[in-house]
mmCIF file of C-alpha atoms in Angstrom:
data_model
loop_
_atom_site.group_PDB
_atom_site.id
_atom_site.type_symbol
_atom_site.label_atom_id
_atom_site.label_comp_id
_atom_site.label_asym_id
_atom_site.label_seq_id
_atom_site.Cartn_x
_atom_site.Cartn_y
_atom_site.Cartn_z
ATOM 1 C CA UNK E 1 -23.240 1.165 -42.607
ATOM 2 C CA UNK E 2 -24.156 2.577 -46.170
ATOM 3 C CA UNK E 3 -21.016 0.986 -48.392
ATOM 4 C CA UNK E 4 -21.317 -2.562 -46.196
ATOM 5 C CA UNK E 5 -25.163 -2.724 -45.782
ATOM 6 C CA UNK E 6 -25.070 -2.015 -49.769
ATOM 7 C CA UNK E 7 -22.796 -4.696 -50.516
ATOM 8 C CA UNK E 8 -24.184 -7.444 -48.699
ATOM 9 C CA UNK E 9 -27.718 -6.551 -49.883
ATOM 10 C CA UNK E 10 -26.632 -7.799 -53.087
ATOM 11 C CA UNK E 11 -25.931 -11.514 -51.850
ATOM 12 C CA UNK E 12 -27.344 -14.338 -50.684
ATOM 13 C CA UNK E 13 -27.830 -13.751 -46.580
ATOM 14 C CA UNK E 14 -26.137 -16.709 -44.715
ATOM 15 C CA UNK E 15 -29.256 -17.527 -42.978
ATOM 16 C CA UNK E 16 -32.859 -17.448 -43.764
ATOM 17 C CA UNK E 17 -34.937 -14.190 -41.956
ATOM 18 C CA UNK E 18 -36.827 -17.256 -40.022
ATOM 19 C CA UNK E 19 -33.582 -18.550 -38.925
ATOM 20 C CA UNK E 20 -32.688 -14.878 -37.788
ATOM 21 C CA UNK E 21 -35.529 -14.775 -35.456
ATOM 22 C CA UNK E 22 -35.257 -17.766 -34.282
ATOM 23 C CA UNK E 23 -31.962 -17.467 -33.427
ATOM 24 C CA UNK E 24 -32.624 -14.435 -31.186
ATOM 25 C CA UNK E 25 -34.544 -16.644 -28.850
ATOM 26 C CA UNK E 26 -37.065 -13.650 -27.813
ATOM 27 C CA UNK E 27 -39.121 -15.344 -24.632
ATOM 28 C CA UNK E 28 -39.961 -11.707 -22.884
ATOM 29 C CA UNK E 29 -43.489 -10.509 -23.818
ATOM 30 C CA UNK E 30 -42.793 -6.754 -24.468
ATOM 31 C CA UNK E 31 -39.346 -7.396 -26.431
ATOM 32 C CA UNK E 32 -41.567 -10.282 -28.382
ATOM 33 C CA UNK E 33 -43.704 -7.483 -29.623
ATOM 34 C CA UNK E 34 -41.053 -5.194 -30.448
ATOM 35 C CA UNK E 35 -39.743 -7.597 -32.688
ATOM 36 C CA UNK E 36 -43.510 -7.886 -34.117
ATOM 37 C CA UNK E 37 -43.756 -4.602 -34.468
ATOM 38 C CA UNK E 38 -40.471 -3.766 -36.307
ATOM 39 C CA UNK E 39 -40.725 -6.863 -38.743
ATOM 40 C CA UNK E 40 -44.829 -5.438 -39.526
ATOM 41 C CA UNK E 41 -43.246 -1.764 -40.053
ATOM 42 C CA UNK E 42 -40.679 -2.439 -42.532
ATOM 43 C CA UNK E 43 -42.340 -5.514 -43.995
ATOM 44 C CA UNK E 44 -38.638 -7.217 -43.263
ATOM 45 C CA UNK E 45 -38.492 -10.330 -45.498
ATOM 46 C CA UNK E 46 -34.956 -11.116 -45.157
ATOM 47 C CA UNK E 47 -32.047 -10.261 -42.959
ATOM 48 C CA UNK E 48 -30.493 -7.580 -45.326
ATOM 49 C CA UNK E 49 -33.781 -5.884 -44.982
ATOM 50 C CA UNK E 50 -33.403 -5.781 -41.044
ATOM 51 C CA UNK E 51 -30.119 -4.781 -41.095
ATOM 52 C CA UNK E 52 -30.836 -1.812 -43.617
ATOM 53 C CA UNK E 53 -33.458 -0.877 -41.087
ATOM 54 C CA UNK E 54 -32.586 -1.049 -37.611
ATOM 55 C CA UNK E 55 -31.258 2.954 -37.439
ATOM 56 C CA UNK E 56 -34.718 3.900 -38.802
ATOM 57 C CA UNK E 57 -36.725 1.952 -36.660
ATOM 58 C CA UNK E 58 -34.812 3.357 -33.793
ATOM 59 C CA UNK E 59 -34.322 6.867 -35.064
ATOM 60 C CA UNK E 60 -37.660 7.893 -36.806
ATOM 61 C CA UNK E 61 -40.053 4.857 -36.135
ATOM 62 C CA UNK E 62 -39.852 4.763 -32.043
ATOM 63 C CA UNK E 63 -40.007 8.649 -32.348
ATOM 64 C CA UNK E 64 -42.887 9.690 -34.383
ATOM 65 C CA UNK E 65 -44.504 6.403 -35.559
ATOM 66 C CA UNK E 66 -44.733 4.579 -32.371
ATOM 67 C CA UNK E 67 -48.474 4.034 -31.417
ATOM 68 C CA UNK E 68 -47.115 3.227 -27.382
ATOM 69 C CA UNK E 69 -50.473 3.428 -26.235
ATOM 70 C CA UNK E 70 -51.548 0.963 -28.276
ATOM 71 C CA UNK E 71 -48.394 -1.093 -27.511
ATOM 72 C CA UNK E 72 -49.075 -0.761 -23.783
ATOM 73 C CA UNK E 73 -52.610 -1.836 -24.525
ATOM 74 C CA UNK E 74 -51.591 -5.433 -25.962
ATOM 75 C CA UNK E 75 -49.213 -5.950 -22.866
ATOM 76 C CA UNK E 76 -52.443 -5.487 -21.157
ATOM 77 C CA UNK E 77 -50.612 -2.584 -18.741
ATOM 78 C CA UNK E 78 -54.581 -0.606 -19.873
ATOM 79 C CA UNK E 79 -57.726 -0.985 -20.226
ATOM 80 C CA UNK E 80 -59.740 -1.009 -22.970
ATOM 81 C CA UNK E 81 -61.857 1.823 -21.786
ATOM 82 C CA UNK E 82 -58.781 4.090 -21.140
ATOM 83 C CA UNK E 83 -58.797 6.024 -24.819
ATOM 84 C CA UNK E 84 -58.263 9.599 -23.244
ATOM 85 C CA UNK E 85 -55.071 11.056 -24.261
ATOM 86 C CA UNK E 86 -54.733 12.989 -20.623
ATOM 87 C CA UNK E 87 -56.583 10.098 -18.938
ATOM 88 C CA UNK E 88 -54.088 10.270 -15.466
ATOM 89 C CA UNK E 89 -53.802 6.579 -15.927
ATOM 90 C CA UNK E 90 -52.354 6.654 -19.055
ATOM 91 C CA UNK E 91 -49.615 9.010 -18.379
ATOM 92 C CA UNK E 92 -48.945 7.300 -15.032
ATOM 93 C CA UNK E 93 -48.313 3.911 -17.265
ATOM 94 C CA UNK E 94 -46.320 6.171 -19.714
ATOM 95 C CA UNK E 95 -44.052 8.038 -17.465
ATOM 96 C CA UNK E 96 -43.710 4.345 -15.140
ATOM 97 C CA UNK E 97 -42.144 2.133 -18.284
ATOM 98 C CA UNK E 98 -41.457 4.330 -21.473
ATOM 99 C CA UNK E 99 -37.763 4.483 -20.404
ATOM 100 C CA UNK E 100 -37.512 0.743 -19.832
ATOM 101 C CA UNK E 101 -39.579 -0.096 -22.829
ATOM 102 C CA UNK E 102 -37.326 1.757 -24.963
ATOM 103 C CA UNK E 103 -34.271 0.057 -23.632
ATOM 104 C CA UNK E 104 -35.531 -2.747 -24.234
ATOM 105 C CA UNK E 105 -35.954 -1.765 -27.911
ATOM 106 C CA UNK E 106 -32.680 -0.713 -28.316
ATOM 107 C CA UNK E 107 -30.918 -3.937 -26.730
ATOM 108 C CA UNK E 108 -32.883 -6.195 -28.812
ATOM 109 C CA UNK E 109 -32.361 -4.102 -32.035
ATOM 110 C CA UNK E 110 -28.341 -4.729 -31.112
ATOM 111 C CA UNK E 111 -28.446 -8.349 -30.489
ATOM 112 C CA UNK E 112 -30.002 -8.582 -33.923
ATOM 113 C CA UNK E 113 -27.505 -6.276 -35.730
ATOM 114 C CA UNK E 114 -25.143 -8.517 -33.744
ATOM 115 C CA UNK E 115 -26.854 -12.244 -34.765
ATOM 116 C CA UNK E 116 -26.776 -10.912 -38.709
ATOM 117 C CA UNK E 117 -23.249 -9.732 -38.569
ATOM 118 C CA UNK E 118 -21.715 -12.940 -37.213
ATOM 119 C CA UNK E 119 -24.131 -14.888 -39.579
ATOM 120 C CA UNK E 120 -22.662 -12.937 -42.786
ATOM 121 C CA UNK E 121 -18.596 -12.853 -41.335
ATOM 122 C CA UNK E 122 -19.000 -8.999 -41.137
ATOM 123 C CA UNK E 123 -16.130 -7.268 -39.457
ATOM 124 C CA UNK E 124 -17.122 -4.349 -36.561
ATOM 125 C CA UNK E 125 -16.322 -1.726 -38.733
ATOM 126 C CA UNK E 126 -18.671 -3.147 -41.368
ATOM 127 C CA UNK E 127 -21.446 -2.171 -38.970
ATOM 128 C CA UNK E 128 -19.602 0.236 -36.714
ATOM 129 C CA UNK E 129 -22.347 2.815 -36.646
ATOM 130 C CA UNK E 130 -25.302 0.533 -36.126
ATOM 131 C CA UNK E 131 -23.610 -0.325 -32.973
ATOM 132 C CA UNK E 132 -22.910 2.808 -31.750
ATOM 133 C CA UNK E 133 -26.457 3.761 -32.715
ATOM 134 C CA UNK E 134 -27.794 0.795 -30.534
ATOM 135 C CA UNK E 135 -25.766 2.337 -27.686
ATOM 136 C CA UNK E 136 -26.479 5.628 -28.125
ATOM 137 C CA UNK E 137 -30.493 5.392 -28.599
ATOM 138 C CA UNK E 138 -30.757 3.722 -24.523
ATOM 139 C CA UNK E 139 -29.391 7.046 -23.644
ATOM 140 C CA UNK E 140 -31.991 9.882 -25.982
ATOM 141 C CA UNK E 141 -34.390 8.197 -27.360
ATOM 142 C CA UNK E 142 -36.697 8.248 -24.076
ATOM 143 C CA UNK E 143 -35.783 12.034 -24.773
ATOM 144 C CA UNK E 144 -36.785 12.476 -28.331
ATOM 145 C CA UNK E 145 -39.890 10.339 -27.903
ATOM 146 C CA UNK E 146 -40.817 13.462 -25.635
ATOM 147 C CA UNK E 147 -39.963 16.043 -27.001
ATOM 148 C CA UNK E 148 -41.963 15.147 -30.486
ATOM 149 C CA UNK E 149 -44.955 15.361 -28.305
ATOM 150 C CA UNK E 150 -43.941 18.377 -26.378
ATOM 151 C CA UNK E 151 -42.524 20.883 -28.559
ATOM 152 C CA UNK E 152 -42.720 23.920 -29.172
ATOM 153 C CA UNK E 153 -43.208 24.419 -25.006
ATOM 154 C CA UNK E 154 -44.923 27.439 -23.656
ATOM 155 C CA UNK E 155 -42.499 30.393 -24.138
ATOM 156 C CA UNK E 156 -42.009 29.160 -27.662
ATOM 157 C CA UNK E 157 -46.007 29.133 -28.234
ATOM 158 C CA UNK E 158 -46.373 32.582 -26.944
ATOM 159 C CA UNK E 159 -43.333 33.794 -29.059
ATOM 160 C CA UNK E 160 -45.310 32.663 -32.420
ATOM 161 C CA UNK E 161 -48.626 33.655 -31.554
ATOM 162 C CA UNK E 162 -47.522 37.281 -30.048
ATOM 163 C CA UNK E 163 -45.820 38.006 -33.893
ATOM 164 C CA UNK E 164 -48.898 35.876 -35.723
ATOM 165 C CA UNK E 165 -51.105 38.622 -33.455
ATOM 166 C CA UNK E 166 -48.843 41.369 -35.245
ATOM 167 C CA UNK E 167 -49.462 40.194 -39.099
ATOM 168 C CA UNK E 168 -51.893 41.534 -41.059
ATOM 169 C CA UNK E 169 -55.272 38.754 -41.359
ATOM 170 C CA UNK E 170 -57.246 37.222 -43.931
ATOM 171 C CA UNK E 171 -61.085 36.732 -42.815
ATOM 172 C CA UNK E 172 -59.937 32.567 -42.877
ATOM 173 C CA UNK E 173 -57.548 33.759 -39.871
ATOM 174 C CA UNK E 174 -60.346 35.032 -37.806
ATOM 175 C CA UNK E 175 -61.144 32.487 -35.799
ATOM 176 C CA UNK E 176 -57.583 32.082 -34.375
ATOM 177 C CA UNK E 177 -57.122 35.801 -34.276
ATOM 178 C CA UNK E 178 -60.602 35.749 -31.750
ATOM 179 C CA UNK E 179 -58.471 32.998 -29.202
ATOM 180 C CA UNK E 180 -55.181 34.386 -29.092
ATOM 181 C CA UNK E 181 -54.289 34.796 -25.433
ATOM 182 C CA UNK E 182 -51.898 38.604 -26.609
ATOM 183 C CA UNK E 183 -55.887 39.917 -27.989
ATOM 184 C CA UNK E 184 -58.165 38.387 -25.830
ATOM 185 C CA UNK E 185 -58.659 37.262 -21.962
ATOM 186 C CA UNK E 186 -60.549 33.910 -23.698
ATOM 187 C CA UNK E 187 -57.452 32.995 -25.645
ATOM 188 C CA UNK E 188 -55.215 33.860 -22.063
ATOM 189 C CA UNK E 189 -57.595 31.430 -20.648
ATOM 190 C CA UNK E 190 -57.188 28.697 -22.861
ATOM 191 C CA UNK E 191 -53.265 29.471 -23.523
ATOM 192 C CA UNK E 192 -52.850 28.698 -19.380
ATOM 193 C CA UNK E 193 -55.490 25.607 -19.286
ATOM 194 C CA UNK E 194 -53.350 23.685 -22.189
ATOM 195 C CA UNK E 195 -49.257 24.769 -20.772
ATOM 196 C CA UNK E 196 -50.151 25.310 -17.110
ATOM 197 C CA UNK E 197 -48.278 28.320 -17.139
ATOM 198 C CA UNK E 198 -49.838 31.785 -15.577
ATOM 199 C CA UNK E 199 -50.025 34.663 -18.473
ATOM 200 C CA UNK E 200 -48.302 36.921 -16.125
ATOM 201 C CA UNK E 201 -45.054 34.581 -15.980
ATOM 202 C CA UNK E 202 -45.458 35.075 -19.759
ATOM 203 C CA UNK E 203 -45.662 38.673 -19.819
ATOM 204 C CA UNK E 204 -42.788 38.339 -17.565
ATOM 205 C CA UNK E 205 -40.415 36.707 -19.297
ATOM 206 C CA UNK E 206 -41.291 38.506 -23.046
ATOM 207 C CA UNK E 207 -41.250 41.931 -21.747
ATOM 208 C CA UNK E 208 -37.792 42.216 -23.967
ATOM 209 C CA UNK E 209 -38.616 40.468 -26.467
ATOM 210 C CA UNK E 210 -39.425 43.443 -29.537
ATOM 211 C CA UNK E 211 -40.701 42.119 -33.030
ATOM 212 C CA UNK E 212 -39.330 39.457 -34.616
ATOM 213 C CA UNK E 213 -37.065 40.362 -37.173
ATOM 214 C CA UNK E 214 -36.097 37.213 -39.904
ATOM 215 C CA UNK E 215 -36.350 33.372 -39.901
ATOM 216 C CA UNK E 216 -34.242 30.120 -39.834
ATOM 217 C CA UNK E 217 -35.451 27.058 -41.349
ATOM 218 C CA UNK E 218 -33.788 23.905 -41.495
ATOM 219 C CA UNK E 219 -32.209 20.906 -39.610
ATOM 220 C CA UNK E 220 -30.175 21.653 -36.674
ATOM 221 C CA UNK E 221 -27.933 19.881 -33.668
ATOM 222 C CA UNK E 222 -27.857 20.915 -29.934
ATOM 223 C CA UNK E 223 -23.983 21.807 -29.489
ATOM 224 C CA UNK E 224 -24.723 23.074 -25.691
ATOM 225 C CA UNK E 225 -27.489 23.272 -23.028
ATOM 226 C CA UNK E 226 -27.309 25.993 -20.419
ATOM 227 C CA UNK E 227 -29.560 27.166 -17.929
ATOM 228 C CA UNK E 228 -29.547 30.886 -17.653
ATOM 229 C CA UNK E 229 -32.065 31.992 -15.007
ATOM 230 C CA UNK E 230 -35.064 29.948 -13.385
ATOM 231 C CA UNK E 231 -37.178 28.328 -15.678
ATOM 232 C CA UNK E 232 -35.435 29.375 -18.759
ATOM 233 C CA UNK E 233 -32.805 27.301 -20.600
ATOM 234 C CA UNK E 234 -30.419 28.311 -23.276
ATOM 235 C CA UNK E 235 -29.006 26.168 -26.711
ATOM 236 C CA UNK E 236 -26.706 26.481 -29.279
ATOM 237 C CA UNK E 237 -27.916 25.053 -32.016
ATOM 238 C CA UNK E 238 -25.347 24.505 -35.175
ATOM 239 C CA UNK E 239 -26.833 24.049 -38.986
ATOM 240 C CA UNK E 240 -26.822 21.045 -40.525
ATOM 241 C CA UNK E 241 -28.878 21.823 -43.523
ATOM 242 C CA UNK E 242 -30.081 25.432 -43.913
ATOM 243 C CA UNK E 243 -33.665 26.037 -46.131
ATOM 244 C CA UNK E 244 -35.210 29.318 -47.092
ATOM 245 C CA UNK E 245 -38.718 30.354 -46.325
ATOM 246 C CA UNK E 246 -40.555 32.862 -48.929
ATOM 247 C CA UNK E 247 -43.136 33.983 -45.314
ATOM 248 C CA UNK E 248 -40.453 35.927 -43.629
ATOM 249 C CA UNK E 249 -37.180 37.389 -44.448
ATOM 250 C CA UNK E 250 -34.387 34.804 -43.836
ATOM 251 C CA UNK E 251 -31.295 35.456 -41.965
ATOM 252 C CA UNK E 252 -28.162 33.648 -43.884
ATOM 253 C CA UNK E 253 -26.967 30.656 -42.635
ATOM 254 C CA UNK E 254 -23.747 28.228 -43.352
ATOM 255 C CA UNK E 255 -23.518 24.302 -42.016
ATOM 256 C CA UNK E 256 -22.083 24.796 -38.881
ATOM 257 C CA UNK E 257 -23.287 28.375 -37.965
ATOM 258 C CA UNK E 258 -24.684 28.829 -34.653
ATOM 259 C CA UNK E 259 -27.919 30.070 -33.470
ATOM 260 C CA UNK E 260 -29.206 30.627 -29.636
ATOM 261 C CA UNK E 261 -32.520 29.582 -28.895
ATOM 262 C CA UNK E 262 -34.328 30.134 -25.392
ATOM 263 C CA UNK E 263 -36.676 27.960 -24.423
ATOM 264 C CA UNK E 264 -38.916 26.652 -20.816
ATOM 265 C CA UNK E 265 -36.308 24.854 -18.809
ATOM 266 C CA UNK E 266 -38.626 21.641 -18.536
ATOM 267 C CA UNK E 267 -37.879 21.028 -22.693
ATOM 268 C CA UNK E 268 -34.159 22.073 -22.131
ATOM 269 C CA UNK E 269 -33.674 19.791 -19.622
ATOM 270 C CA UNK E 270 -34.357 16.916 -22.046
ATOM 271 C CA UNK E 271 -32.137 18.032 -24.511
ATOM 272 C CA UNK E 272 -28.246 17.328 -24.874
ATOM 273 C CA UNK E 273 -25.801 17.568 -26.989
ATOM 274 C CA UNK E 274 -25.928 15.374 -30.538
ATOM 275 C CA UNK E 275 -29.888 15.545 -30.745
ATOM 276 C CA UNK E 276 -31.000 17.144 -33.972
ATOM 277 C CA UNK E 277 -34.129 19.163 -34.184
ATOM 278 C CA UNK E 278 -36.092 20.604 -37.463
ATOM 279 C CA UNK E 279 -38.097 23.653 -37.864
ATOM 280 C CA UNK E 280 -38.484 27.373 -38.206
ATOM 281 C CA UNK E 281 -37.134 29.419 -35.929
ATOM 282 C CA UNK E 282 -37.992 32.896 -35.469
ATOM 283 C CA UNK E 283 -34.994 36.023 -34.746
ATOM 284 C CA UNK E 284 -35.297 38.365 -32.453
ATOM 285 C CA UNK E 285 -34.060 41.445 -31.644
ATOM 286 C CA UNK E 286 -31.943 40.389 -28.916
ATOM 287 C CA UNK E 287 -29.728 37.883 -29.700
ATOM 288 C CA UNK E 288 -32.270 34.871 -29.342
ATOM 289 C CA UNK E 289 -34.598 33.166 -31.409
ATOM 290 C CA UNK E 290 -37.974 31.316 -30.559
ATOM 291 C CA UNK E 291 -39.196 28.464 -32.181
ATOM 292 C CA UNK E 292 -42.371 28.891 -34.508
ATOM 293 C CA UNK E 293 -43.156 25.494 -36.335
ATOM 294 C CA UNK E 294 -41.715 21.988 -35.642
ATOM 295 C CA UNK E 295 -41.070 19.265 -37.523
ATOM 296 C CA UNK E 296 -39.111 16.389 -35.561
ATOM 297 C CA UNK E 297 -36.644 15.709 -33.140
ATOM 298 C CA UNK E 298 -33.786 12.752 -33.666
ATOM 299 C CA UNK E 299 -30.764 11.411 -32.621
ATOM 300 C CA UNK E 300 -27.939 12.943 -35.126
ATOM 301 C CA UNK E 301 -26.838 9.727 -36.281
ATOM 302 C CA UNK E 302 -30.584 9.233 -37.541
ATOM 303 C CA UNK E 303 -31.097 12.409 -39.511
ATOM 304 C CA UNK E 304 -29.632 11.616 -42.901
ATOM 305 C CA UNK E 305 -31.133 7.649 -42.175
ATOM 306 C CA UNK E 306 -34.376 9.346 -42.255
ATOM 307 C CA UNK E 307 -33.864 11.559 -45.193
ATOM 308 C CA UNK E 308 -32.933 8.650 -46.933
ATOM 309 C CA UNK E 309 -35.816 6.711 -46.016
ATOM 310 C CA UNK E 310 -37.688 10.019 -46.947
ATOM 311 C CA UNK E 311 -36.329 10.319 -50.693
ATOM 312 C CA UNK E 312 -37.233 6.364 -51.057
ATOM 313 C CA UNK E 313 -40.396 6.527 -49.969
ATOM 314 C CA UNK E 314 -40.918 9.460 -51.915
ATOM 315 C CA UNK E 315 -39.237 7.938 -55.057
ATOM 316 C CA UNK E 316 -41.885 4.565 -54.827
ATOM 317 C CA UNK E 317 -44.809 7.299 -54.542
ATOM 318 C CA UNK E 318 -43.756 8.465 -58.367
ATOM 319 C CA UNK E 319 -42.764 5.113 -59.508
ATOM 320 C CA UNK E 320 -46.431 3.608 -58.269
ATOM 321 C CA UNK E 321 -48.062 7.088 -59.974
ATOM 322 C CA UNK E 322 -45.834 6.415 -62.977
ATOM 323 C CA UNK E 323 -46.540 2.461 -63.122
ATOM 324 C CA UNK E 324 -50.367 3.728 -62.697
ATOM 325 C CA UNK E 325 -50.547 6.757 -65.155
ATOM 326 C CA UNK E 326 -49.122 3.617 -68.087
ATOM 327 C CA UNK E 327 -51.498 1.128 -66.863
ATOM 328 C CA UNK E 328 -54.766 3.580 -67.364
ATOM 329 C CA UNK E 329 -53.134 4.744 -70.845
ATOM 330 C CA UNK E 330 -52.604 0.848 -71.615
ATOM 331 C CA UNK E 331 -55.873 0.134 -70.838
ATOM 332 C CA UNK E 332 -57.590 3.302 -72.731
ATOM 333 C CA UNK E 333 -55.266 1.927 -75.821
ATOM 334 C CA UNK E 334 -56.531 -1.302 -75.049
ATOM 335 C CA UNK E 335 -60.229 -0.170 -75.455
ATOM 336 C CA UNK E 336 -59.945 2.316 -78.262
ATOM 337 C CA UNK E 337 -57.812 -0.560 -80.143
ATOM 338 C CA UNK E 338 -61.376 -3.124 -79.064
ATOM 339 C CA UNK E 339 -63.696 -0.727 -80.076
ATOM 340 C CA UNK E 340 -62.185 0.331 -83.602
ATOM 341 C CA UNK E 341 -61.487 -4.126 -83.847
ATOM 342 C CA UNK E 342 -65.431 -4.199 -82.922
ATOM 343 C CA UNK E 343 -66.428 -2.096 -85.593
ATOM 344 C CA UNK E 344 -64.057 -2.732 -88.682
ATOM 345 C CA UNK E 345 -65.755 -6.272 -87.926
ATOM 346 C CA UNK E 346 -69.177 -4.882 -87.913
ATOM 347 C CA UNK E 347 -68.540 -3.432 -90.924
ATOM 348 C CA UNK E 348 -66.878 -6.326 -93.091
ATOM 349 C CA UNK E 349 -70.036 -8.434 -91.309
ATOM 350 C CA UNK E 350 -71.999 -6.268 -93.464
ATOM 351 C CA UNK E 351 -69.807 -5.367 -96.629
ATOM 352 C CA UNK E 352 -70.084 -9.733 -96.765
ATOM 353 C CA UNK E 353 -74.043 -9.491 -96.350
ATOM 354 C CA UNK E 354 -73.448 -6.887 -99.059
ATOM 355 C CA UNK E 355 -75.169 -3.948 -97.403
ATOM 356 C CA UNK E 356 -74.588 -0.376 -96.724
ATOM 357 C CA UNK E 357 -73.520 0.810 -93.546
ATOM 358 C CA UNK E 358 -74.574 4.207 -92.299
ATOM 359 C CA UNK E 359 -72.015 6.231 -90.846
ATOM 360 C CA UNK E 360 -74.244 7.480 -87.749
ATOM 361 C CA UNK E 361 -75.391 4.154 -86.828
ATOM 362 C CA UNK E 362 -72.113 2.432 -87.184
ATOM 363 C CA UNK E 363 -69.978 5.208 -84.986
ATOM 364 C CA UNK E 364 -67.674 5.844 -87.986
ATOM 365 C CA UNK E 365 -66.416 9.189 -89.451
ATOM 366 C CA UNK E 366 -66.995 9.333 -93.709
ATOM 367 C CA UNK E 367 -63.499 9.202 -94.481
ATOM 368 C CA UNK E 368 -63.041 5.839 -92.554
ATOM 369 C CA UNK E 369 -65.287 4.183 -94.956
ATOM 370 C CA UNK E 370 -63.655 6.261 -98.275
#
C-alpha cells in the first residue's frame, strides 16, 4: 500500500470525502457508527486520508483504542447505570456481539478501500494488502481485542512476581513486596480472587521452573501453537525486531530466531499463527520463557502500520514543541524589542522637553545613555 497510497496522496482524489460516504450507502446502525467513529479518530478529511488509514484503524485502533463499552452504550445494548468493568451484564453483552461487531468493522472498512479504489482507477495490486488486511482482520481481530485485555494470564503473572519476590527492594517496593502471593497468604489470596486460579495449581505447574536467567525484549510473531499437557499451551515465537533491556542480562537474538514461551491454555487458545505480540520475556532455565511486561498484541500485517503511525505521531509532538519553543522566543523578542521601543521614546520625550533622565527611574544601564 506504501508506494500507491503515497502516490495518490499527492493528487487530486476523484471524488470528494462527502461523496465517499455517501456512496457507501451505510443504513445499519452499528456499521453507521463505525464509520463515525473511524472518520472522528483519524480526523479523515479526504479519501486519501481514509485510505492511508484503514490498516491502522483495524490493526491498532479496534485493538487498544476502542472504547466498546462506550460503543455498545450508544447502540443502547446498556444501560446507563452499568459502569462496572466486571458488571455480569456487561461481559454477557461483550462476549454476545464483539465477534459480530468486529466483522462488521472489517467488511465496511473493505467496501470503502473498495469504493476509493474504483473512484481513483487503482489496480488490485495498488491496494493488494489493504485487502488482504480486510480479510484477514474478520478472522483475529476478535482475538487480539482479547488478548490486549488479558495478557500476561496467570502462569505468566506468577512467573514475574515469583523472580520480582527474588530481587533485592527499595523501601518504594514495599508495598508490593507485602501482597505478593510467593511471601504472603494475603497476596495468595488476592493472586486467586483476580485469575481464578487455586495457588496450589500454581505451585504445581512452577515446581521446575528455577530462577530466571536473561531477558528478551522486542516484537515477536506466533509461528506455532501447541498444547502440551492440560491447561498449558506452548508457542514459538520468531523475532521481528529484537531490543535490549539494561534490568536484566539479555540473551542474543537475530530476526527470525525462535523462542518457546508457555503460557495458560485459555490465552493459547486465542492465539495463531501471524499474530504479533510485544514485550519482555523472561528465560528460564529450562528451555521456556514467561512473559513479564506487555505491550500489545496485532495482526502482523499491522505491526510496521503502527510503528509508522508511532514515528508520525511522535514526529508532530517535536514539530508542535519546536513550532512552540519559536513562538515563546518570538514573543519574548517581541517584548524586549517593545520595551527597549518604550523607553528610547521615553527618553527622546524628555531629551525634547530638554531634561535629564535618571538612569534608575528610566530602567536604563549608564552606558545606554553615553
Amino acid at each position: 500500500m506504501a508506494h500507491s497510497a503515497d502516490r495518490h496522496a499527492s493528487e487530486e482524489d476523484a471524488l470528494s470525502w462527502e461523496q465517499i460516504r455517501y456512496s457507501l450507502s451505510v443504513k445499519d446502525e452499528c456499521t453507521g457508527l463505525f464509520l463515525d467513529v473511524f472518520e472522528s479518530a483519524f480526523a479523515i478529511a479526504t479519501p486519501t486520508d481514509a485510505f492511508l488509514h484503514i490498516k491502522v484503524f483495524l490493526g491498532t485502533f479496534l485493538i487498544r483504542d476502542w472504547d466498546y463499552k462506550g460503543f455498545c452504550r450508544v447502540l443502547g445494548r446498556l444501560d446507563d447505570n452499568e459502569d462496572g468493568e466486571d458488571d455480569e451484564s456487561w461481559h454477557r453483552v461483550e462476549d454476545s456481539n464483539l465477534d459480530a461487531d468486529l466483522g462488521a468493522a472489517a467488511s465496511l472498512m473493505l467496501r470503502l478501500a473498495v469504493t476509493i479504489a474504483k473512484a481513483n482507477a487503482l489496480q488490485k495490486n495498488d491496494w493488494k494488502d489493504v485487502n488482504e488486511a480486510c480479510g484477514n482482520a474478520v478472522r483475529c481481530l476478535p482475538a487480539c481485542y482479547r488478548l490486549q485485555r488479558k495478557l500476561p494470564g496467570a502462569l505468566d503473572d506468577a512467573r514475574a512476581l515469583r523472580a520480582f519476590a527474588q530481587q533485592e527492594h527499595s523501601d518504594s517496593d514495599a508495598d508490593l513486596a507485602s501482597i505478593n502471593p510467593w511471601t504472603s497468604a494475603e497476596g495468595k489470596e488476592l493472586f486467586e480472587s483476580r485469575h481464578g486460579v487455586p495457588w496450589a495449581e500454581i505451585l504445581a505447574l512452577t515446581a521446575k521452573d528455577g530462577p530466571a536467567v536473561g531477558s528478551v525484549t522486542g516484537v515477536f510473531r506466533v509461528v506455532q501453537v501447541a498444547k502440551i499437557a492440560a491447561g498449558l499451551s506452548i508457542v514459538h515465537l520468531e523475532a521481528i525486531s529484537v531490543k535490549e533491556l539494561a534490568a536484566w542480562p539479555n540473551k542474543k537474538l537475530e530476526e527470525g530466531d525462535v523462542i518457546l514461551w508457555e503460557l495458560d491454555e485459555d490465552h493459547g487458545s486465542l492465539l495463531a499463527p501471524g499474530i504479533a505480540l510485544e514485550g519482555i520475556w523472561r528465560l528460564m532455565q529450562s528451555e521456556f520463557c514467561f512473559m513479564s511486561d506487555f505491550e500489545r498484541v496485532c495482526p502482523g500485517w499491522a505491526v510496521h502500520d503502527h510503528e509508522a503511525e508511532t514515528d508520525q505521531q511522535d514526529a508532530q509532538v517535536e514539530v508542535d514543541e519546536a513550532k512552540g519553543k519559536t513562538v515563546s522566543l518570538e514573543r519574548e523578542g517581541m517584548h524586549d524589542h517593545k520595551d527597549e521601543t518604550d523607553l528610547q521614546g521615553a527618553a527622546d520625550a524628555q531629551v525634547e522637553k530638554g531634561s535629564t533622565i535618571c538612569p534608575e527611574s528610566a530602567g536604563l544601564d549608564d552606558d545606554i545613555l553615553l
